[in-house]
JSON list of C-alpha atoms in Angstrom, two decimals:
[
{"chain": "A", "resi": 13, "resn": "UNK", "atom": "CA", "xyz": [15.12, 84.09, 40.35]},
{"chain": "A", "resi": 14, "resn": "UNK", "atom": "CA", "xyz": [18.53, 82.65, 40.57]},
{"chain": "A", "resi": 15, "resn": "UNK", "atom": "CA", "xyz": [20.74, 84.03, 43.23]},
{"chain": "A", "resi": 16, "resn": "UNK", "atom": "CA", "xyz": [23.59, 86.56, 42.41]},
{"chain": "A", "resi": 17, "resn": "UNK", "atom": "CA", "xyz": [26.93, 85.20, 43.98]},
{"chain": "A", "resi": 18, "resn": "UNK", "atom": "CA", "xyz": [29.18, 87.94, 45.08]},
{"chain": "A", "resi": 19, "resn": "UNK", "atom": "CA", "xyz": [32.68, 87.76, 45.99]},
{"chain": "A", "resi": 20, "resn": "UNK", "atom": "CA", "xyz": [34.44, 90.81, 47.73]},
{"chain": "A", "resi": 21, "resn": "UNK", "atom": "CA", "xyz": [38.32, 91.15, 47.78]},
{"chain": "A", "resi": 22, "resn": "UNK", "atom": "CA", "xyz": [39.86, 93.97, 49.87]},
{"chain": "A", "resi": 23, "resn": "UNK", "atom": "CA", "xyz": [42.62, 94.01, 52.12]},
{"chain": "A", "resi": 24, "resn": "UNK", "atom": "CA", "xyz": [40.68, 95.68, 54.97]},
{"chain": "A", "resi": 25, "resn": "UNK", "atom": "CA", "xyz": [38.55, 93.07, 56.69]},
{"chain": "A", "resi": 26, "resn": "UNK", "atom": "CA", "xyz": [36.35, 95.88, 58.29]},
{"chain": "A", "resi": 27, "resn": "UNK", "atom": "CA", "xyz": [35.44, 97.33, 54.98]},
{"chain": "A", "resi": 28, "resn": "UNK", "atom": "CA", "xyz": [34.67, 93.64, 53.54]},
{"chain": "A", "resi": 29, "resn": "UNK", "atom": "CA", "xyz": [32.32, 93.47, 56.50]},
{"chain": "A", "resi": 30, "resn": "UNK", "atom": "CA", "xyz": [30.66, 96.62, 55.95]},
{"chain": "A", "resi": 31, "resn": "UNK", "atom": "CA", "xyz": [29.99, 95.84, 52.27]},
{"chain": "A", "resi": 32, "resn": "UNK", "atom": "CA", "xyz": [28.67, 92.31, 52.96]},
{"chain": "A", "resi": 33, "resn": "UNK", "atom": "CA", "xyz": [26.14, 94.00, 55.61]},
{"chain": "A", "resi": 34, "resn": "UNK", "atom": "CA", "xyz": [25.04, 96.58, 52.78]},
{"chain": "A", "resi": 35, "resn": "UNK", "atom": "CA", "xyz": [24.60, 93.94, 49.79]},
{"chain": "A", "resi": 36, "resn": "UNK", "atom": "CA", "xyz": [22.95, 91.29, 51.91]},
{"chain": "A", "resi": 37, "resn": "UNK", "atom": "CA", "xyz": [20.07, 93.49, 52.51]},
{"chain": "A", "resi": 38, "resn": "UNK", "atom": "CA", "xyz": [19.33, 93.06, 48.78]},
{"chain": "A", "resi": 39, "resn": "UNK", "atom": "CA", "xyz": [17.28, 90.08, 48.11]},
{"chain": "A", "resi": 40, "resn": "UNK", "atom": "CA", "xyz": [18.51, 87.62, 45.75]},
{"chain": "A", "resi": 41, "resn": "UNK", "atom": "CA", "xyz": [22.18, 88.27, 46.60]},
{"chain": "A", "resi": 42, "resn": "UNK", "atom": "CA", "xyz": [24.59, 86.16, 48.46]},
{"chain": "A", "resi": 43, "resn": "UNK", "atom": "CA", "xyz": [28.12, 86.89, 49.36]},
{"chain": "A", "resi": 44, "resn": "UNK", "atom": "CA", "xyz": [29.79, 83.61, 48.71]},
{"chain": "A", "resi": 45, "resn": "UNK", "atom": "CA", "xyz": [33.53, 84.51, 49.43]},
{"chain": "A", "resi": 46, "resn": "UNK", "atom": "CA", "xyz": [35.94, 87.29, 50.69]},
{"chain": "A", "resi": 47, "resn": "UNK", "atom": "CA", "xyz": [39.49, 87.47, 49.84]},
{"chain": "A", "resi": 48, "resn": "UNK", "atom": "CA", "xyz": [42.38, 90.03, 51.06]},
{"chain": "A", "resi": 49, "resn": "UNK", "atom": "CA", "xyz": [44.46, 90.20, 47.94]},
{"chain": "A", "resi": 50, "resn": "UNK", "atom": "CA", "xyz": [44.44, 89.39, 44.19]},
{"chain": "A", "resi": 51, "resn": "UNK", "atom": "CA", "xyz": [46.02, 86.01, 44.40]},
{"chain": "A", "resi": 52, "resn": "UNK", "atom": "CA", "xyz": [43.71, 84.87, 47.24]},
{"chain": "A", "resi": 53, "resn": "UNK", "atom": "CA", "xyz": [40.94, 86.10, 45.02]},
{"chain": "A", "resi": 54, "resn": "UNK", "atom": "CA", "xyz": [41.80, 84.17, 42.12]},
{"chain": "A", "resi": 55, "resn": "UNK", "atom": "CA", "xyz": [42.42, 81.18, 44.09]},
{"chain": "A", "resi": 56, "resn": "UNK", "atom": "CA", "xyz": [39.06, 81.42, 45.64]},
{"chain": "A", "resi": 57, "resn": "UNK", "atom": "CA", "xyz": [37.40, 81.77, 42.14]},
{"chain": "A", "resi": 58, "resn": "UNK", "atom": "CA", "xyz": [39.01, 78.59, 41.03]},
{"chain": "A", "resi": 59, "resn": "UNK", "atom": "CA", "xyz": [36.81, 76.68, 43.53]},
{"chain": "A", "resi": 60, "resn": "UNK", "atom": "CA", "xyz": [33.73, 79.11, 44.28]},
{"chain": "A", "resi": 61, "resn": "UNK", "atom": "CA", "xyz": [31.72, 80.17, 41.31]},
{"chain": "A", "resi": 62, "resn": "UNK", "atom": "CA", "xyz": [30.69, 83.95, 41.18]},
{"chain": "A", "resi": 63, "resn": "UNK", "atom": "CA", "xyz": [28.55, 86.20, 39.19]},
{"chain": "A", "resi": 64, "resn": "UNK", "atom": "CA", "xyz": [30.08, 89.57, 40.38]},
{"chain": "A", "resi": 65, "resn": "UNK", "atom": "CA", "xyz": [33.38, 90.40, 42.00]},
{"chain": "A", "resi": 66, "resn": "UNK", "atom": "CA", "xyz": [33.87, 93.56, 44.06]},
{"chain": "A", "resi": 67, "resn": "UNK", "atom": "CA", "xyz": [37.19, 94.32, 44.32]},
{"chain": "A", "resi": 68, "resn": "UNK", "atom": "CA", "xyz": [39.71, 97.25, 45.54]},
{"chain": "A", "resi": 69, "resn": "UNK", "atom": "CA", "xyz": [42.06, 98.77, 42.97]},
{"chain": "A", "resi": 70, "resn": "UNK", "atom": "CA", "xyz": [44.98, 98.81, 45.42]},
{"chain": "A", "resi": 71, "resn": "UNK", "atom": "CA", "xyz": [45.72, 95.42, 47.22]},
{"chain": "A", "resi": 72, "resn": "UNK", "atom": "CA", "xyz": [48.99, 93.70, 48.31]},
{"chain": "A", "resi": 73, "resn": "UNK", "atom": "CA", "xyz": [50.50, 90.74, 46.44]},
{"chain": "A", "resi": 74, "resn": "UNK", "atom": "CA", "xyz": [48.33, 91.44, 43.19]},
{"chain": "A", "resi": 75, "resn": "UNK", "atom": "CA", "xyz": [46.69, 94.58, 42.63]},
{"chain": "A", "resi": 76, "resn": "UNK", "atom": "CA", "xyz": [43.12, 94.90, 41.45]},
{"chain": "A", "resi": 77, "resn": "UNK", "atom": "CA", "xyz": [43.94, 95.93, 37.90]},
{"chain": "A", "resi": 78, "resn": "UNK", "atom": "CA", "xyz": [46.10, 92.50, 37.49]},
{"chain": "A", "resi": 79, "resn": "UNK", "atom": "CA", "xyz": [43.56, 90.30, 39.14]},
{"chain": "A", "resi": 80, "resn": "UNK", "atom": "CA", "xyz": [40.90, 91.82, 36.94]},
{"chain": "A", "resi": 81, "resn": "UNK", "atom": "CA", "xyz": [42.88, 90.90, 33.66]},
{"chain": "A", "resi": 82, "resn": "UNK", "atom": "CA", "xyz": [43.23, 87.51, 35.01]},
{"chain": "A", "resi": 83, "resn": "UNK", "atom": "CA", "xyz": [39.54, 87.23, 35.81]},
{"chain": "A", "resi": 84, "resn": "UNK", "atom": "CA", "xyz": [38.42, 88.50, 32.23]},
{"chain": "A", "resi": 85, "resn": "UNK", "atom": "CA", "xyz": [40.51, 85.79, 30.68]},
{"chain": "A", "resi": 86, "resn": "UNK", "atom": "CA", "xyz": [39.72, 82.79, 32.94]},
{"chain": "A", "resi": 87, "resn": "UNK", "atom": "CA", "xyz": [36.00, 83.72, 33.74]},
{"chain": "A", "resi": 88, "resn": "UNK", "atom": "CA", "xyz": [34.72, 86.05, 31.15]},
{"chain": "A", "resi": 89, "resn": "UNK", "atom": "CA", "xyz": [31.11, 85.97, 32.42]},
{"chain": "A", "resi": 90, "resn": "UNK", "atom": "CA", "xyz": [31.94, 87.36, 35.80]},
{"chain": "A", "resi": 91, "resn": "UNK", "atom": "CA", "xyz": [30.97, 91.11, 36.27]},
{"chain": "A", "resi": 92, "resn": "UNK", "atom": "CA", "xyz": [33.57, 93.31, 37.94]},
{"chain": "A", "resi": 93, "resn": "UNK", "atom": "CA", "xyz": [32.94, 96.36, 39.97]},
{"chain": "A", "resi": 94, "resn": "UNK", "atom": "CA", "xyz": [36.10, 98.19, 41.40]},
{"chain": "A", "resi": 95, "resn": "UNK", "atom": "CA", "xyz": [36.18, 100.05, 44.77]},
{"chain": "A", "resi": 96, "resn": "UNK", "atom": "CA", "xyz": [38.81, 102.88, 44.68]},
{"chain": "A", "resi": 97, "resn": "UNK", "atom": "CA", "xyz": [39.55, 105.86, 46.58]},
{"chain": "A", "resi": 98, "resn": "UNK", "atom": "CA", "xyz": [41.46, 107.41, 43.51]},
{"chain": "A", "resi": 99, "resn": "UNK", "atom": "CA", "xyz": [39.59, 109.90, 41.71]},
{"chain": "A", "resi": 100, "resn": "UNK", "atom": "CA", "xyz": [42.15, 110.45, 38.67]},
{"chain": "A", "resi": 101, "resn": "UNK", "atom": "CA", "xyz": [41.11, 109.59, 35.23]},
{"chain": "A", "resi": 102, "resn": "UNK", "atom": "CA", "xyz": [44.10, 107.32, 34.89]},
{"chain": "A", "resi": 103, "resn": "UNK", "atom": "CA", "xyz": [42.79, 104.79, 37.29]},
{"chain": "A", "resi": 104, "resn": "UNK", "atom": "CA", "xyz": [39.54, 104.68, 35.62]},
{"chain": "A", "resi": 105, "resn": "UNK", "atom": "CA", "xyz": [40.96, 104.02, 32.48]},
{"chain": "A", "resi": 106, "resn": "UNK", "atom": "CA", "xyz": [43.21, 101.32, 33.58]},
{"chain": "A", "resi": 107, "resn": "UNK", "atom": "CA", "xyz": [40.30, 99.69, 35.39]},
{"chain": "A", "resi": 108, "resn": "UNK", "atom": "CA", "xyz": [38.11, 99.54, 32.37]},
{"chain": "A", "resi": 109, "resn": "UNK", "atom": "CA", "xyz": [40.85, 98.75, 30.14]},
{"chain": "A", "resi": 110, "resn": "UNK", "atom": "CA", "xyz": [41.43, 95.59, 32.51]},
{"chain": "A", "resi": 111, "resn": "UNK", "atom": "CA", "xyz": [37.79, 94.46, 31.91]},
{"chain": "A", "resi": 112, "resn": "UNK", "atom": "CA", "xyz": [36.00, 96.22, 34.64]},
{"chain": "A", "resi": 113, "resn": "UNK", "atom": "CA", "xyz": [32.21, 96.72, 34.38]},
{"chain": "A", "resi": 114, "resn": "UNK", "atom": "CA", "xyz": [31.91, 99.62, 36.98]},
{"chain": "A", "resi": 115, "resn": "UNK", "atom": "CA", "xyz": [33.91, 102.20, 39.01]},
{"chain": "A", "resi": 116, "resn": "UNK", "atom": "CA", "xyz": [32.74, 103.03, 42.51]},
{"chain": "A", "resi": 117, "resn": "UNK", "atom": "CA", "xyz": [34.45, 105.32, 44.89]},
{"chain": "A", "resi": 118, "resn": "UNK", "atom": "CA", "xyz": [34.80, 103.97, 48.43]},
{"chain": "A", "resi": 119, "resn": "UNK", "atom": "CA", "xyz": [33.12, 107.23, 49.80]},
{"chain": "A", "resi": 120, "resn": "UNK", "atom": "CA", "xyz": [30.14, 106.41, 48.01]},
{"chain": "A", "resi": 121, "resn": "UNK", "atom": "CA", "xyz": [30.03, 102.66, 48.81]},
{"chain": "A", "resi": 122, "resn": "UNK", "atom": "CA", "xyz": [27.05, 102.95, 51.59]},
{"chain": "A", "resi": 123, "resn": "UNK", "atom": "CA", "xyz": [24.79, 104.97, 49.04]},
{"chain": "A", "resi": 124, "resn": "UNK", "atom": "CA", "xyz": [25.62, 103.70, 45.48]},
{"chain": "A", "resi": 125, "resn": "UNK", "atom": "CA", "xyz": [26.92, 100.11, 45.76]},
{"chain": "A", "resi": 126, "resn": "UNK", "atom": "CA", "xyz": [23.47, 98.58, 45.36]},
{"chain": "A", "resi": 127, "resn": "UNK", "atom": "CA", "xyz": [22.57, 100.87, 42.29]},
{"chain": "A", "resi": 128, "resn": "UNK", "atom": "CA", "xyz": [26.17, 100.11, 40.74]},
{"chain": "A", "resi": 129, "resn": "UNK", "atom": "CA", "xyz": [25.28, 96.33, 41.29]},
{"chain": "A", "resi": 130, "resn": "UNK", "atom": "CA", "xyz": [22.10, 96.42, 39.51]},
{"chain": "A", "resi": 131, "resn": "UNK", "atom": "CA", "xyz": [23.45, 98.67, 36.86]},
{"chain": "A", "resi": 132, "resn": "UNK", "atom": "CA", "xyz": [26.37, 96.13, 36.15]},
{"chain": "A", "resi": 133, "resn": "UNK", "atom": "CA", "xyz": [24.00, 93.13, 36.25]},
{"chain": "A", "resi": 134, "resn": "UNK", "atom": "CA", "xyz": [21.78, 94.62, 33.75]},
{"chain": "A", "resi": 135, "resn": "UNK", "atom": "CA", "xyz": [24.62, 94.54, 31.36]},
{"chain": "A", "resi": 136, "resn": "UNK", "atom": "CA", "xyz": [25.45, 98.18, 31.51]},
{"chain": "A", "resi": 137, "resn": "UNK", "atom": "CA", "xyz": [28.75, 100.21, 32.73]},
{"chain": "A", "resi": 138, "resn": "UNK", "atom": "CA", "xyz": [28.77, 102.03, 35.99]},
{"chain": "A", "resi": 139, "resn": "UNK", "atom": "CA", "xyz": [30.60, 105.24, 36.92]},
{"chain": "A", "resi": 140, "resn": "UNK", "atom": "CA", "xyz": [30.69, 106.89, 40.27]},
{"chain": "A", "resi": 141, "resn": "UNK", "atom": "CA", "xyz": [28.31, 109.89, 40.22]},
{"chain": "A", "resi": 142, "resn": "UNK", "atom": "CA", "xyz": [30.99, 111.83, 42.09]},
{"chain": "A", "resi": 143, "resn": "UNK", "atom": "CA", "xyz": [33.47, 111.23, 39.18]},
{"chain": "A", "resi": 144, "resn": "UNK", "atom": "CA", "xyz": [30.87, 112.34, 36.60]},
{"chain": "A", "resi": 145, "resn": "UNK", "atom": "CA", "xyz": [30.08, 115.45, 38.61]},
{"chain": "A", "resi": 146, "resn": "UNK", "atom": "CA", "xyz": [33.59, 116.52, 39.42]},
{"chain": "A", "resi": 147, "resn": "UNK", "atom": "CA", "xyz": [35.08, 115.61, 35.64]},
{"chain": "A", "resi": 148, "resn": "UNK", "atom": "CA", "xyz": [32.02, 116.23, 33.51]},
{"chain": "A", "resi": 149, "resn": "UNK", "atom": "CA", "xyz": [34.46, 115.90, 30.63]},
{"chain": "A", "resi": 150, "resn": "UNK", "atom": "CA", "xyz": [35.07, 112.27, 31.38]},
{"chain": "A", "resi": 151, "resn": "UNK", "atom": "CA", "xyz": [31.99, 111.09, 29.52]},
{"chain": "A", "resi": 152, "resn": "UNK", "atom": "CA", "xyz": [33.21, 112.92, 26.43]},
{"chain": "A", "resi": 153, "resn": "UNK", "atom": "CA", "xyz": [36.47, 111.22, 26.78]},
{"chain": "A", "resi": 154, "resn": "UNK", "atom": "CA", "xyz": [34.78, 107.95, 26.99]},
{"chain": "A", "resi": 155, "resn": "UNK", "atom": "CA", "xyz": [32.64, 108.21, 23.85]},
{"chain": "A", "resi": 156, "resn": "UNK", "atom": "CA", "xyz": [35.77, 109.52, 21.87]},
{"chain": "A", "resi": 157, "resn": "UNK", "atom": "CA", "xyz": [38.42, 107.01, 23.11]},
{"chain": "A", "resi": 158, "resn": "UNK", "atom": "CA", "xyz": [36.52, 104.26, 24.72]},
{"chain": "A", "resi": 159, "resn": "UNK", "atom": "CA", "xyz": [37.86, 102.94, 28.11]},
{"chain": "A", "resi": 160, "resn": "UNK", "atom": "CA", "xyz": [41.46, 103.60, 27.05]},
{"chain": "A", "resi": 161, "resn": "UNK", "atom": "CA", "xyz": [43.69, 106.18, 27.90]},
{"chain": "A", "resi": 162, "resn": "UNK", "atom": "CA", "xyz": [44.01, 108.59, 25.05]},
{"chain": "A", "resi": 163, "resn": "UNK", "atom": "CA", "xyz": [47.58, 108.44, 23.86]},
{"chain": "A", "resi": 164, "resn": "UNK", "atom": "CA", "xyz": [48.42, 105.34, 25.58]},
{"chain": "A", "resi": 165, "resn": "UNK", "atom": "CA", "xyz": [52.40, 105.07, 25.23]},
{"chain": "A", "resi": 166, "resn": "UNK", "atom": "CA", "xyz": [52.71, 101.47, 26.34]},
{"chain": "A", "resi": 167, "resn": "UNK", "atom": "CA", "xyz": [51.45, 98.17, 25.59]},
{"chain": "A", "resi": 168, "resn": "UNK", "atom": "CA", "xyz": [49.50, 96.01, 28.00]},
{"chain": "A", "resi": 169, "resn": "UNK", "atom": "CA", "xyz": [52.54, 93.98, 28.69]},
{"chain": "A", "resi": 170, "resn": "UNK", "atom": "CA", "xyz": [54.87, 96.90, 29.19]},
{"chain": "A", "resi": 171, "resn": "UNK", "atom": "CA", "xyz": [52.08, 98.39, 31.67]},
{"chain": "A", "resi": 172, "resn": "UNK", "atom": "CA", "xyz": [52.26, 95.14, 33.68]},
{"chain": "A", "resi": 173, "resn": "UNK", "atom": "CA", "xyz": [55.99, 95.27, 34.02]},
{"chain": "A", "resi": 174, "resn": "UNK", "atom": "CA", "xyz": [56.00, 98.94, 34.77]},
{"chain": "A", "resi": 175, "resn": "UNK", "atom": "CA", "xyz": [53.56, 98.12, 37.77]},
{"chain": "A", "resi": 176, "resn": "UNK", "atom": "CA", "xyz": [55.63, 95.33, 39.16]},
{"chain": "A", "resi": 177, "resn": "UNK", "atom": "CA", "xyz": [58.63, 97.47, 38.72]},
{"chain": "A", "resi": 178, "resn": "UNK", "atom": "CA", "xyz": [57.20, 100.33, 40.51]},
{"chain": "A", "resi": 179, "resn": "UNK", "atom": "CA", "xyz": [56.06, 98.17, 43.24]},
{"chain": "A", "resi": 180, "resn": "UNK", "atom": "CA", "xyz": [59.72, 96.96, 43.88]},
{"chain": "A", "resi": 181, "resn": "UNK", "atom": "CA", "xyz": [59.68, 93.52, 42.34]},
{"chain": "A", "resi": 182, "resn": "UNK", "atom": "CA", "xyz": [62.98, 92.36, 40.82]},
{"chain": "A", "resi": 183, "resn": "UNK", "atom": "CA", "xyz": [63.38, 91.15, 37.33]},
{"chain": "A", "resi": 184, "resn": "UNK", "atom": "CA", "xyz": [63.42, 87.59, 38.37]},
{"chain": "A", "resi": 185, "resn": "UNK", "atom": "CA", "xyz": [60.26, 88.09, 40.37]},
{"chain": "A", "resi": 186, "resn": "UNK", "atom": "CA", "xyz": [58.58, 89.61, 37.58]},
{"chain": "A", "resi": 187, "resn": "UNK", "atom": "CA", "xyz": [59.44, 87.31, 35.26]},
{"chain": "A", "resi": 188, "resn": "UNK", "atom": "CA", "xyz": [57.99, 84.29, 37.56]},
{"chain": "A", "resi": 189, "resn": "UNK", "atom": "CA", "xyz": [54.74, 86.37, 37.95]},
{"chain": "A", "resi": 190, "resn": "UNK", "atom": "CA", "xyz": [54.30, 87.03, 34.24]},
{"chain": "A", "resi": 191, "resn": "UNK", "atom": "CA", "xyz": [55.73, 83.67, 33.06]},
{"chain": "A", "resi": 192, "resn": "UNK", "atom": "CA", "xyz": [58.31, 85.26, 30.82]},
{"chain": "A", "resi": 193, "resn": "UNK", "atom": "CA", "xyz": [61.92, 85.15, 30.76]},
{"chain": "A", "resi": 194, "resn": "UNK", "atom": "CA", "xyz": [64.32, 87.39, 32.81]},
{"chain": "A", "resi": 195, "resn": "UNK", "atom": "CA", "xyz": [65.74, 88.75, 29.51]},
{"chain": "A", "resi": 196, "resn": "UNK", "atom": "CA", "xyz": [62.34, 89.69, 28.17]},
{"chain": "A", "resi": 197, "resn": "UNK", "atom": "CA", "xyz": [61.77, 91.75, 31.35]},
{"chain": "A", "resi": 198, "resn": "UNK", "atom": "CA", "xyz": [64.85, 93.47, 30.97]},
{"chain": "A", "resi": 199, "resn": "UNK", "atom": "CA", "xyz": [63.88, 94.20, 27.29]},
{"chain": "A", "resi": 200, "resn": "UNK", "atom": "CA", "xyz": [60.43, 95.59, 28.28]},
{"chain": "A", "resi": 201, "resn": "UNK", "atom": "CA", "xyz": [62.01, 97.66, 31.21]},
{"chain": "A", "resi": 202, "resn": "UNK", "atom": "CA", "xyz": [64.61, 99.11, 28.54]},
{"chain": "A", "resi": 203, "resn": "UNK", "atom": "CA", "xyz": [61.60, 99.77, 26.04]},
{"chain": "A", "resi": 204, "resn": "UNK", "atom": "CA", "xyz": [59.77, 101.46, 28.94]},
{"chain": "A", "resi": 205, "resn": "UNK", "atom": "CA", "xyz": [62.44, 103.78, 29.97]},
{"chain": "A", "resi": 206, "resn": "UNK", "atom": "CA", "xyz": [63.23, 104.76, 26.39]},
{"chain": "A", "resi": 207, "resn": "UNK", "atom": "CA", "xyz": [59.57, 105.26, 25.33]},
{"chain": "A", "resi": 208, "resn": "UNK", "atom": "CA", "xyz": [58.81, 107.53, 28.44]},
{"chain": "A", "resi": 209, "resn": "UNK", "atom": "CA", "xyz": [62.24, 109.35, 28.40]},
{"chain": "A", "resi": 210, "resn": "UNK", "atom": "CA", "xyz": [63.13, 108.15, 32.15]},
{"chain": "A", "resi": 211, "resn": "UNK", "atom": "CA", "xyz": [66.71, 107.66, 33.13]},
{"chain": "A", "resi": 212, "resn": "UNK", "atom": "CA", "xyz": [66.34, 106.26, 36.63]},
{"chain": "A", "resi": 213, "resn": "UNK", "atom": "CA", "xyz": [64.10, 103.79, 38.65]},
{"chain": "A", "resi": 214, "resn": "UNK", "atom": "CA", "xyz": [63.08, 106.66, 40.72]},
{"chain": "A", "resi": 215, "resn": "UNK", "atom": "CA", "xyz": [61.88, 108.34, 37.70]},
{"chain": "A", "resi": 216, "resn": "UNK", "atom": "CA", "xyz": [59.99, 105.42, 36.73]},
{"chain": "A", "resi": 217, "resn": "UNK", "atom": "CA", "xyz": [58.26, 105.12, 40.25]},
{"chain": "A", "resi": 218, "resn": "UNK", "atom": "CA", "xyz": [57.31, 108.74, 40.10]},
{"chain": "A", "resi": 219, "resn": "UNK", "atom": "CA", "xyz": [55.81, 108.28, 36.66]},
{"chain": "A", "resi": 220, "resn": "UNK", "atom": "CA", "xyz": [53.91, 104.93, 37.69]},
{"chain": "A", "resi": 221, "resn": "UNK", "atom": "CA", "xyz": [52.48, 106.96, 40.80]},
{"chain": "A", "resi": 222, "resn": "UNK", "atom": "CA", "xyz": [51.46, 109.82, 38.68]},
{"chain": "A", "resi": 223, "resn": "UNK", "atom": "CA", "xyz": [49.79, 108.15, 36.19]},
{"chain": "A", "resi": 224, "resn": "UNK", "atom": "CA", "xyz": [48.08, 105.65, 38.25]},
{"chain": "A", "resi": 225, "resn": "UNK", "atom": "CA", "xyz": [49.94, 102.27, 37.49]},
{"chain": "A", "resi": 226, "resn": "UNK", "atom": "CA", "xyz": [50.41, 101.98, 41.31]},
{"chain": "A", "resi": 227, "resn": "UNK", "atom": "CA", "xyz": [49.97, 104.24, 44.58]},
{"chain": "A", "resi": 228, "resn": "UNK", "atom": "CA", "xyz": [52.05, 105.91, 46.96]},
{"chain": "A", "resi": 229, "resn": "UNK", "atom": "CA", "xyz": [50.08, 104.25, 49.82]}
]
């Protein structure tokens, strides 16, 4: 049987080490790399093949959502399992819309991560049992809407711009990150403000936190 190659990305080294210790007890699994943020993860994957990536949804430099989108585009065969402390539906929708195969709460990592891995590697989607228990309507939402937030007001590009604006990036830096012009960023920013009926940057940041595009950590 081929060994499952796993890469773990989280900005807390102790958590990464704990996850390694748990999953390396599983036969046929090998942790082939660790990363502390999204950019480091993408650089690592460019030189180190992996079958499964386990990543935090909130990381510095590049968040897990953006990293997942890049992985799904560049490495479509890699399975993606998100770890998160967030129990709000918005985070779940954003994660699966970005290409995730599973969403596991950090508080359940020690008891559910191996089950999550087995489920994902078998080609099925995994949801934290806590989320299913605390939000029983979430499965109904998923059946009805798929893994997309119902009534989604923004395009994928606008969501990326919104996230980066809320995290304090300048228009020029956003343009560099997304490989678009500064004028295009300004256009997206104006469109976001208009669609969401927001008047100030502070309003935009509050919206981004409330809807799960970024966190207030």
